[in-house]
Coordinates of C-alpha atoms in Angstrom, one line a residue:
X113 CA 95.9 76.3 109.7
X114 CA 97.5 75.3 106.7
X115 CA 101.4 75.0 106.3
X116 CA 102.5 78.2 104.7
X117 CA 103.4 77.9 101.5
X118 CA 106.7 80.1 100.7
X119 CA 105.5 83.2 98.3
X120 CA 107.6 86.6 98.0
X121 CA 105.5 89.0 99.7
X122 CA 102.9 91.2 97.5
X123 CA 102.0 95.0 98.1
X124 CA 99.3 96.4 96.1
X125 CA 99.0 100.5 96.8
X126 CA 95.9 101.8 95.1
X127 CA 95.8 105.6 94.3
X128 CA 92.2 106.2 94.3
X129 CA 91.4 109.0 91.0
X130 CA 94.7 109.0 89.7
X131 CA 95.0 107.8 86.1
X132 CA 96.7 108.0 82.6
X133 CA 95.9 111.9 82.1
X134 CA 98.5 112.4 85.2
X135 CA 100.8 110.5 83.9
X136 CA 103.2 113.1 82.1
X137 CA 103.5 114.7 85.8
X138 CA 103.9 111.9 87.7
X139 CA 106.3 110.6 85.1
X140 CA 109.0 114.0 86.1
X141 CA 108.6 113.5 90.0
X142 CA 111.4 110.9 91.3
X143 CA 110.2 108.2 93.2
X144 CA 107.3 107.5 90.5
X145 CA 109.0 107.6 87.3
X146 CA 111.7 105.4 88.6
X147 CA 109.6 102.6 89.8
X148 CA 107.2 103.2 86.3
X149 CA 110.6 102.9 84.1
X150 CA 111.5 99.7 85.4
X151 CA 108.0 98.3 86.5
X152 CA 105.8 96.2 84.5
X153 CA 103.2 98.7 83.1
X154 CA 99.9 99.1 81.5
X155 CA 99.0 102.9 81.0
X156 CA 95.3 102.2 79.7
X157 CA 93.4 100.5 82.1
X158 CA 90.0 100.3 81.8
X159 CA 88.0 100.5 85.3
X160 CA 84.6 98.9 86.0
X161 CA 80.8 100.1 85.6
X162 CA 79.9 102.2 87.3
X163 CA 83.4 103.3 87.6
X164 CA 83.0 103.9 91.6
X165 CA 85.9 103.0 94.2
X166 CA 83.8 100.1 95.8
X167 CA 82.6 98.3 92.4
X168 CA 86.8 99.1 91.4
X169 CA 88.6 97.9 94.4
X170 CA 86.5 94.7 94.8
X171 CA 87.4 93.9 90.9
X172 CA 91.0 94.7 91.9
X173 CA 90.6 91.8 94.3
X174 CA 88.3 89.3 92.9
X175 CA 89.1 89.4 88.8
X176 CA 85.2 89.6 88.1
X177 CA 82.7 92.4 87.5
X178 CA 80.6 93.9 89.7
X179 CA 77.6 91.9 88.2
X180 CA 79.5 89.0 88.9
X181 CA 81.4 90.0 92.6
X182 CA 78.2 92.0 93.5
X183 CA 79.6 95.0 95.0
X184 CA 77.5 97.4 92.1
X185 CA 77.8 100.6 94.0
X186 CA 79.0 102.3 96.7
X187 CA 75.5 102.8 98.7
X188 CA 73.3 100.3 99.3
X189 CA 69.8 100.6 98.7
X190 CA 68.1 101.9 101.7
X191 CA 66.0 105.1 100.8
X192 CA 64.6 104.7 104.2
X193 CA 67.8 105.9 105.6
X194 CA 68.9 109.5 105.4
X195 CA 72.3 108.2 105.0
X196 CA 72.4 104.7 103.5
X197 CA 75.3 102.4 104.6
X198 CA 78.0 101.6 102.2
X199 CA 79.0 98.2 101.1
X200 CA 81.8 98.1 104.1
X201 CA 81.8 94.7 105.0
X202 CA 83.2 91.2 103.2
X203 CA 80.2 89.4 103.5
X204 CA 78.5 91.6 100.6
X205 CA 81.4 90.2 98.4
X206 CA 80.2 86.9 96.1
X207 CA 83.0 84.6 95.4
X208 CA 86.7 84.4 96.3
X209 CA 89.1 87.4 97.2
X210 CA 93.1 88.0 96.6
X211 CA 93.4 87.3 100.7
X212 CA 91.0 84.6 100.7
X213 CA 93.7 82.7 98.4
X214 CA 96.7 83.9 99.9
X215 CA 94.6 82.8 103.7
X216 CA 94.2 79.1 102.2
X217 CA 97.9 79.2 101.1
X218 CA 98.4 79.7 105.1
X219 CA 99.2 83.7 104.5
X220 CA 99.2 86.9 106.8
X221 CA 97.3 89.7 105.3
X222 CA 97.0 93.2 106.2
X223 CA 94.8 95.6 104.9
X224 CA 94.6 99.5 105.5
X225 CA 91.3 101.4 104.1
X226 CA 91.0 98.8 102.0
X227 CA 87.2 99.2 100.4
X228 CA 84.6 96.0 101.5
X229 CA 87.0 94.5 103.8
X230 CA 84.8 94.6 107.2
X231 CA 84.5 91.7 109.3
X232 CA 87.4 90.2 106.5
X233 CA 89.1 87.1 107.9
X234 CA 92.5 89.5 107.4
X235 CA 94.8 89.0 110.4
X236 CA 96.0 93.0 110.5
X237 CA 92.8 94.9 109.1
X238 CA 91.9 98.6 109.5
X239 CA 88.8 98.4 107.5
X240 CA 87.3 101.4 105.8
X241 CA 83.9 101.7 107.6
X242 CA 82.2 105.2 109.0
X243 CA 80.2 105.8 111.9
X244 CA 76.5 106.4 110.5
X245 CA 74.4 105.8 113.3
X246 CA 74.1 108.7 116.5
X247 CA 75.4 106.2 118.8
X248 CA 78.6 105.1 117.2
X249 CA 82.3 106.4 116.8
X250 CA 85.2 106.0 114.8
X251 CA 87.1 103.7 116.6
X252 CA 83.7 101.6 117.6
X253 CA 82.7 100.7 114.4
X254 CA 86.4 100.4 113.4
X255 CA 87.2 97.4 116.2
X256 CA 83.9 95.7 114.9
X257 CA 84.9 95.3 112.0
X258 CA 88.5 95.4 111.7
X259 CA 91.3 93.4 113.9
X260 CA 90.6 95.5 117.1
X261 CA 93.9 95.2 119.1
X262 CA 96.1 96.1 116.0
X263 CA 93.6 99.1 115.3
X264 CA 94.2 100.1 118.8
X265 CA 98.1 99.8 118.4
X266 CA 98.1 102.4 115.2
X267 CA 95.4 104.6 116.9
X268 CA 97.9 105.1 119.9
X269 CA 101.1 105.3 118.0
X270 CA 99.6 107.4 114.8
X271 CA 96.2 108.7 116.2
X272 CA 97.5 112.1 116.4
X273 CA 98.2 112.5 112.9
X274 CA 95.0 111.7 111.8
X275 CA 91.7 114.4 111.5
X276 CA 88.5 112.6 110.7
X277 CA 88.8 112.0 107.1
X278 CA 90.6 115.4 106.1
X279 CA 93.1 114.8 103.4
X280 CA 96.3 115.0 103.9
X281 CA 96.0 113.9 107.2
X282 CA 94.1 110.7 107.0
X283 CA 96.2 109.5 104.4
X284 CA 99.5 110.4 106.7
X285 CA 97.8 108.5 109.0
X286 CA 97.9 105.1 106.8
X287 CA 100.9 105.8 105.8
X288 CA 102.7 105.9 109.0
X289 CA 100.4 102.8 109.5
X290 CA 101.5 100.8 106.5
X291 CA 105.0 101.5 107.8
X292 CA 105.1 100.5 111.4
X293 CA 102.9 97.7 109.6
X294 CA 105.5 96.6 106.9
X295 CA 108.2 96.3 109.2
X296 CA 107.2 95.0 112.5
X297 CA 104.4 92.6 110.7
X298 CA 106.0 91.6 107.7
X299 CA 102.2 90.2 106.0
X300 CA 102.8 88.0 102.8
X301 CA 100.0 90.1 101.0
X302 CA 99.8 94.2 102.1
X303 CA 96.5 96.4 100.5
X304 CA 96.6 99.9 101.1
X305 CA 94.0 102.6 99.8
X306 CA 95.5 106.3 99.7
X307 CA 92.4 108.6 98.8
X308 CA 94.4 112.2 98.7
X309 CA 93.6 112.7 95.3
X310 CA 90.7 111.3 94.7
X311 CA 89.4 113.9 98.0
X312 CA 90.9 117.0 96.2
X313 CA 89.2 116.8 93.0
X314 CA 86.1 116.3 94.5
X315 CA 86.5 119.4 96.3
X316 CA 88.6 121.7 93.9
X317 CA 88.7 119.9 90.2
X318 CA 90.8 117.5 88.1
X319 CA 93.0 119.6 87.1
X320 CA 93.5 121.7 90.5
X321 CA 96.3 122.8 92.5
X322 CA 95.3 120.9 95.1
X323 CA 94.6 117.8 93.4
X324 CA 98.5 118.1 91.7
X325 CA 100.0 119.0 95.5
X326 CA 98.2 115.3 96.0
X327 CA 99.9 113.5 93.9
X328 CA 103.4 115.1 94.8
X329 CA 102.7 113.8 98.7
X330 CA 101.5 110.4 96.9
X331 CA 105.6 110.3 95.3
X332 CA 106.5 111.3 98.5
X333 CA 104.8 108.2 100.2
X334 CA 106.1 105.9 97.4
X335 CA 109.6 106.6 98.0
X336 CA 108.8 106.2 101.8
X337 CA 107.9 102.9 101.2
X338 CA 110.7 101.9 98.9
X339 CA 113.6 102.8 101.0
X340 CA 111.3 101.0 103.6
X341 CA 111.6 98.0 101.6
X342 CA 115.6 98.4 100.9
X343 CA 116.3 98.7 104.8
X344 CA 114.1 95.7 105.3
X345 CA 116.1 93.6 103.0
X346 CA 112.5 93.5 100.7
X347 CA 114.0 95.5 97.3
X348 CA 114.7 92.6 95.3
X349 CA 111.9 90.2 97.0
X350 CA 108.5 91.9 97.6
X351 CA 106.5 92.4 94.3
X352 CA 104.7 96.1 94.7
X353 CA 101.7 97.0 92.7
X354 CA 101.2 100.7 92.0
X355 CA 97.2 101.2 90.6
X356 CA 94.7 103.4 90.2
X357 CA 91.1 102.5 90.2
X358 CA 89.2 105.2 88.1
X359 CA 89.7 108.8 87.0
X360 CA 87.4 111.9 87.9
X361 CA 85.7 114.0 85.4
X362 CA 84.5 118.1 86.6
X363 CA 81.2 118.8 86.9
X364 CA 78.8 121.8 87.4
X365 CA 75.6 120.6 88.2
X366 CA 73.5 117.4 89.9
X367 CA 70.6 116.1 88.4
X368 CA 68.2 114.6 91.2
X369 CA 65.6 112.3 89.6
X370 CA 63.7 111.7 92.6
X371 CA 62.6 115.1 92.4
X372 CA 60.4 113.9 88.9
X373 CA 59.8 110.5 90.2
X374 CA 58.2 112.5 93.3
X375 CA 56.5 114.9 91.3
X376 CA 55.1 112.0 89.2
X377 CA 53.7 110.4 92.6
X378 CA 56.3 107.6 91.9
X379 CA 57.7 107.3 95.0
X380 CA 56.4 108.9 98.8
X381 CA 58.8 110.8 101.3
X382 CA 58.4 112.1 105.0
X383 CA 60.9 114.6 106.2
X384 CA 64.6 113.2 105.2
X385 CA 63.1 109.6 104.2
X386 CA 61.7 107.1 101.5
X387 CA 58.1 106.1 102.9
X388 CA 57.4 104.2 99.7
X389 CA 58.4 103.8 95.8
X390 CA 57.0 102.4 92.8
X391 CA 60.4 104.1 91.1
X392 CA 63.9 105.2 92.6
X393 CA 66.8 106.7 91.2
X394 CA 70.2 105.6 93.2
X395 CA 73.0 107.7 92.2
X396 CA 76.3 106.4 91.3
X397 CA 77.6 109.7 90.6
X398 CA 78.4 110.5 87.4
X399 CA 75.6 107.3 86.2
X400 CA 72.4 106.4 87.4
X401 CA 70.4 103.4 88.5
X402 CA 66.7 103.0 88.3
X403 CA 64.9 100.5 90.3
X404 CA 61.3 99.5 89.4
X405 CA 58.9 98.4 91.7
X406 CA 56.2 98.6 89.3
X407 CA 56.9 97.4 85.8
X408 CA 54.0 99.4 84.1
X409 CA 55.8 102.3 84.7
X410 CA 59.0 101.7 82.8
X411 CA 57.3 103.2 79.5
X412 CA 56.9 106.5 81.3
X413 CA 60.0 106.3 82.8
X414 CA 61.9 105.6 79.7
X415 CA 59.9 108.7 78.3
X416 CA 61.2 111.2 81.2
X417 CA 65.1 109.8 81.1
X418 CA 64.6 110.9 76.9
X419 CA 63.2 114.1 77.7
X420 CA 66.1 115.0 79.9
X421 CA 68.5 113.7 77.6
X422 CA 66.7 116.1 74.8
X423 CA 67.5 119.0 77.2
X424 CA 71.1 117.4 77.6
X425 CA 71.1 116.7 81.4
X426 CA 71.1 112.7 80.7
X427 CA 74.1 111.8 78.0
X428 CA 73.1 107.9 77.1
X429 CA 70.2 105.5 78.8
X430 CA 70.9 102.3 78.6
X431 CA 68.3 99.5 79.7
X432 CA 69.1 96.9 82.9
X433 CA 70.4 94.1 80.5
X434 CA 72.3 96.8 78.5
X435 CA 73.9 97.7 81.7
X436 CA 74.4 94.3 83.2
X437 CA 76.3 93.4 79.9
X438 CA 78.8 96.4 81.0
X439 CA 78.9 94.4 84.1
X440 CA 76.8 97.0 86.3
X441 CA 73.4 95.9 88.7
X442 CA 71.4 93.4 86.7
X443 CA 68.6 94.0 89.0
X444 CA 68.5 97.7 87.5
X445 CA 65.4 99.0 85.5
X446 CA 67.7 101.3 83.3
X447 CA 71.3 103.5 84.0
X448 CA 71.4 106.9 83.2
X449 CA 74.9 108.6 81.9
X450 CA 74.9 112.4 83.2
X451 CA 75.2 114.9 80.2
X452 CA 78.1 117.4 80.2
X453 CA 79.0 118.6 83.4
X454 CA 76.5 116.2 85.0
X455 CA 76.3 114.4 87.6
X456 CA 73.6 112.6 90.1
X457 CA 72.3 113.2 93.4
X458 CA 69.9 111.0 95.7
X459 CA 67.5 114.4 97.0
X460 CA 64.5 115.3 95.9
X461 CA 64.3 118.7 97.4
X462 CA 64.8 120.5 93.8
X463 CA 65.5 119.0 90.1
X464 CA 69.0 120.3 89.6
X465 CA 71.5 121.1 92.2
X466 CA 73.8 124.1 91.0
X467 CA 77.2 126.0 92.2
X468 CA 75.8 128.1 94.1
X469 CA 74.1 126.2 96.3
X470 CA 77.4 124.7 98.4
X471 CA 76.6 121.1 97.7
X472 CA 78.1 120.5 94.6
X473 CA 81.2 118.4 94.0
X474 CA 83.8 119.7 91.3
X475 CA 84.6 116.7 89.8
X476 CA 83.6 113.2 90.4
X477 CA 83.7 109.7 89.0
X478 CA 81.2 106.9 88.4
X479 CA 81.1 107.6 84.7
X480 CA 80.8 105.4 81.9
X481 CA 84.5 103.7 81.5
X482 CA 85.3 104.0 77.7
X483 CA 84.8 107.7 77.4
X484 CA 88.0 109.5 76.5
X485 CA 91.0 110.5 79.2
X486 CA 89.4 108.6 81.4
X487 CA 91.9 105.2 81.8
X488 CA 93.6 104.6 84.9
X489 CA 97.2 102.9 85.3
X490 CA 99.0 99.9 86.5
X491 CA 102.6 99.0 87.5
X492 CA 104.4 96.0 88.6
X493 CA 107.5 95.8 90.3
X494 CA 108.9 92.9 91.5
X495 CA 110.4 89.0 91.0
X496 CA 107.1 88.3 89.8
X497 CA 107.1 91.0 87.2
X498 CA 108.7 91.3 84.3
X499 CA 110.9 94.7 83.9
X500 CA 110.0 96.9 81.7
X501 CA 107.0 95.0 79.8
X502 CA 104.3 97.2 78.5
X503 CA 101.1 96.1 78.0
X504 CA 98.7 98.4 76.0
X505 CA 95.3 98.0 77.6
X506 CA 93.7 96.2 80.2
X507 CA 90.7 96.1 82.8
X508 CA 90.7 96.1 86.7
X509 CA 89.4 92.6 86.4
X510 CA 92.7 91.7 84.1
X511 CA 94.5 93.0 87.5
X512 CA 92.7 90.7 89.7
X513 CA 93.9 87.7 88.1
X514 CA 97.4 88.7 87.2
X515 CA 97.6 89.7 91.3
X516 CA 96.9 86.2 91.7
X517 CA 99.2 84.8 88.9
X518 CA 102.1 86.9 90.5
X519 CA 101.4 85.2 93.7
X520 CA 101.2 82.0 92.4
X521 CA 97.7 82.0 92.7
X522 CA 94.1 81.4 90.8
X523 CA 90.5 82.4 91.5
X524 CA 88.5 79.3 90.6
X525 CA 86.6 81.7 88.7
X526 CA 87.4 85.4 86.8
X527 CA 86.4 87.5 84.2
X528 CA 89.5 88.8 84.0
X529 CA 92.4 87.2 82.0
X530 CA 96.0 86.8 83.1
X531 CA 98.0 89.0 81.1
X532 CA 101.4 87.0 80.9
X533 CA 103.2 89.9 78.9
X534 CA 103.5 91.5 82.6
X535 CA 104.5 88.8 84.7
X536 CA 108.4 86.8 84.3
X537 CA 106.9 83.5 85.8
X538 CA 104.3 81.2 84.1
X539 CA 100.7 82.3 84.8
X540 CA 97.9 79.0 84.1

């Protein structure tokens, strides 16, 4: 292994959903608006397309797109499956990563539901990864991919706080994890993903109770980890990252374009699966791609998405190159932007998925970036950072490479920039 080369230790803490709209709350509880006062902050970040937590978090870490990083959804493509796989694992990743660099640099890196990090070379690594075959479990497919005798080690000592995936509990879970971690591990770079938010606005709305008694336990957690940091003698040397990766948007209704494309004899199904397709719709929430098997249909394809959008299910179409400009799947046929209130679903059991049929979400994300109230936030605190800049807008991608700048560190290649205004030490 390399010789290590001596860099303050980096924390990066991502808030999944929580962006600049909560801002004038967060900005009156105590532990966040005294680390946003004296942080380094941009309050209008722009996240990626399709503004999904995979796509976001692997931007947060590599500085490109995803039509540059490849991570371009959530799901991968397997209409065969009932339940496709997500992109869990690292190897899906093209190009560098924050740990990669900080790993050449000789580094310790832990990472704690960190999106796309399975089978990482990250020497403490809980990996976000799920259990979707009938023979696996939690802590199976955990230990695969992950760093199985430190899994094992949280698991005994914090198991018990934990519920399957049940917010708050999962996210007490990696926080008593990220503690223990912090201070018996002491890793030069730290990712954690908290997802209590993001969970409660999918279930109850943006602007819910739930979703605000979220971001209270997220202040909680914050000042849990900086008295953490003062007892470890890390206040003045660590450099902490507190981010968002995309907002959430409510919604009343899914639109299932499978259901035409099946209709249309576009694509074949048997039972719960994809037998065959000329065309398929993959949602990405509140977007949509279209794959095309069969190029002579994209006239007739393009004709359905404007018929929808006349009836104001579909808000803007937007061709594959249109959409790979915005950085999304270049392999796509078109995207689709859900109308008001709309958002996608993979079925094809009916054409529109309402309230009443228990299997909607009440808000989501995946949407178009640029659309209005719908920035997310960064803040850094830290020797690296310098106090109280402000910097007025930015992309996840302009994280990625100012992560690395504040380490000391450069991707060989980004299409983020380095925004200098942030950081006190010279970034190339």
């Amino acid at each position: 292994m390399k010789k290590k080369t001596e860099i303050n230790p980096m924390i990066v803490i991502s808030l999944d959903a929580v962006g600049t709209e909560d801002l004038p709350y967060l900005k009156t509880l105590p532990n966040f608006s005294r680390f946003w006062r004296d942080a380094a902050v941009c309050e209008q970040v722009r996240s990626v397309y399709p503004s999904l937590t995979y796509p976001a978090h692997t931007s947060i870490i590599t500085g490109k797109y995803p039509s540059g990083h490849g991570i371009v959804n959530n799901l991968r493509i397997q209409p065969e499956r009932e339940k496709p796989d997500w992109f869990w694992q690292r190897k899906f990743i093209q190009g560098e990563t924050l740990y990669d660099l900080v790993g050449k640099e000789g580094g310790r890196t832990a990472a704690l539901l960190w999106p796309v990090t399975g089978g990482a070379k990250i020497r403490w690594n809980l990996p976000e990864v799920l259990p979707n075959r009938p023979w696996q479990n939690q802590v199976m497919v955990s230990c695969i991919n992950g760093s199985p005798l430190y899994e094992l080690d949280l698991q005994r000592r914090f198991g018990h706080l934990r519920n399957g995936v049940r917010q708050p509990d999962l996210d007490n879970f990696v926080q008593a994890s990220l503690l223990y971690t912090l201070k018996t591990r002491r890793p030069d770079l730290t990712l954690v993903h908290f997802t209590d938010a993001d969970t409660n606005r999918h279930l109850y709305g943006v602007r819910s109770r739930e979703a605000k008694e979220a971001l209270r336990r997220h202040d909680r957690r914050l000042g849990e980890i900086f008295r953490l940091l003062e007892e470890m003698g890390w206040s003045g040397r660590a450099n902490v990252a507190v981010l968002g990766d995309h907002y959430q948007m409510d919604v009343n209704r899914a639109l299932c374009l499978n259901w035409y494309f099946l209709k249309r004899n576009w694509l074949t199904v048997r039972g719960r699966k994809v037998t065959g397709w000329r065309a398929l719709a993959r949602e990405c929430d509140g977007s949509c791609y279209i794959y095309l098997r069969d190029p002579s249909l994209c006239g007739a394809v393009r004709e359905l998405l404007e018929q929808l959008k006349d009836r104001g299910m579909i808000g803007e179409i937007r061709t594959g190159r249109e959409a790979a400009a915005l950085g999304a799947d270049p392999a796509c046929a078109f995207m689709a932007e859900g109308g008001e209130g709309v958002y996608f679903q993979n079925g094809w059991e009916a054409p529109v998925i309402t309230a009443d049929s228990g299997k909607l979400q009440r808000a989501t994300h995946g949407f178009y970036p640029d659309q209005a109230g719908y920035t997310t936030v960064f803040g850094g605190r830290g020797p690296a950072f310098a106090a109280g800049a402000r910097e007025a807008s930015m992309t996840l991608a302009d994280e990625g490479a100012t992560l690395a700048a504040a380490m000391g560190l450069k991707f060989s290649r980004a299409d983020g920039k380095i925004r200098k205004n942030l950081l006190s030490i010279s970034g190339n």
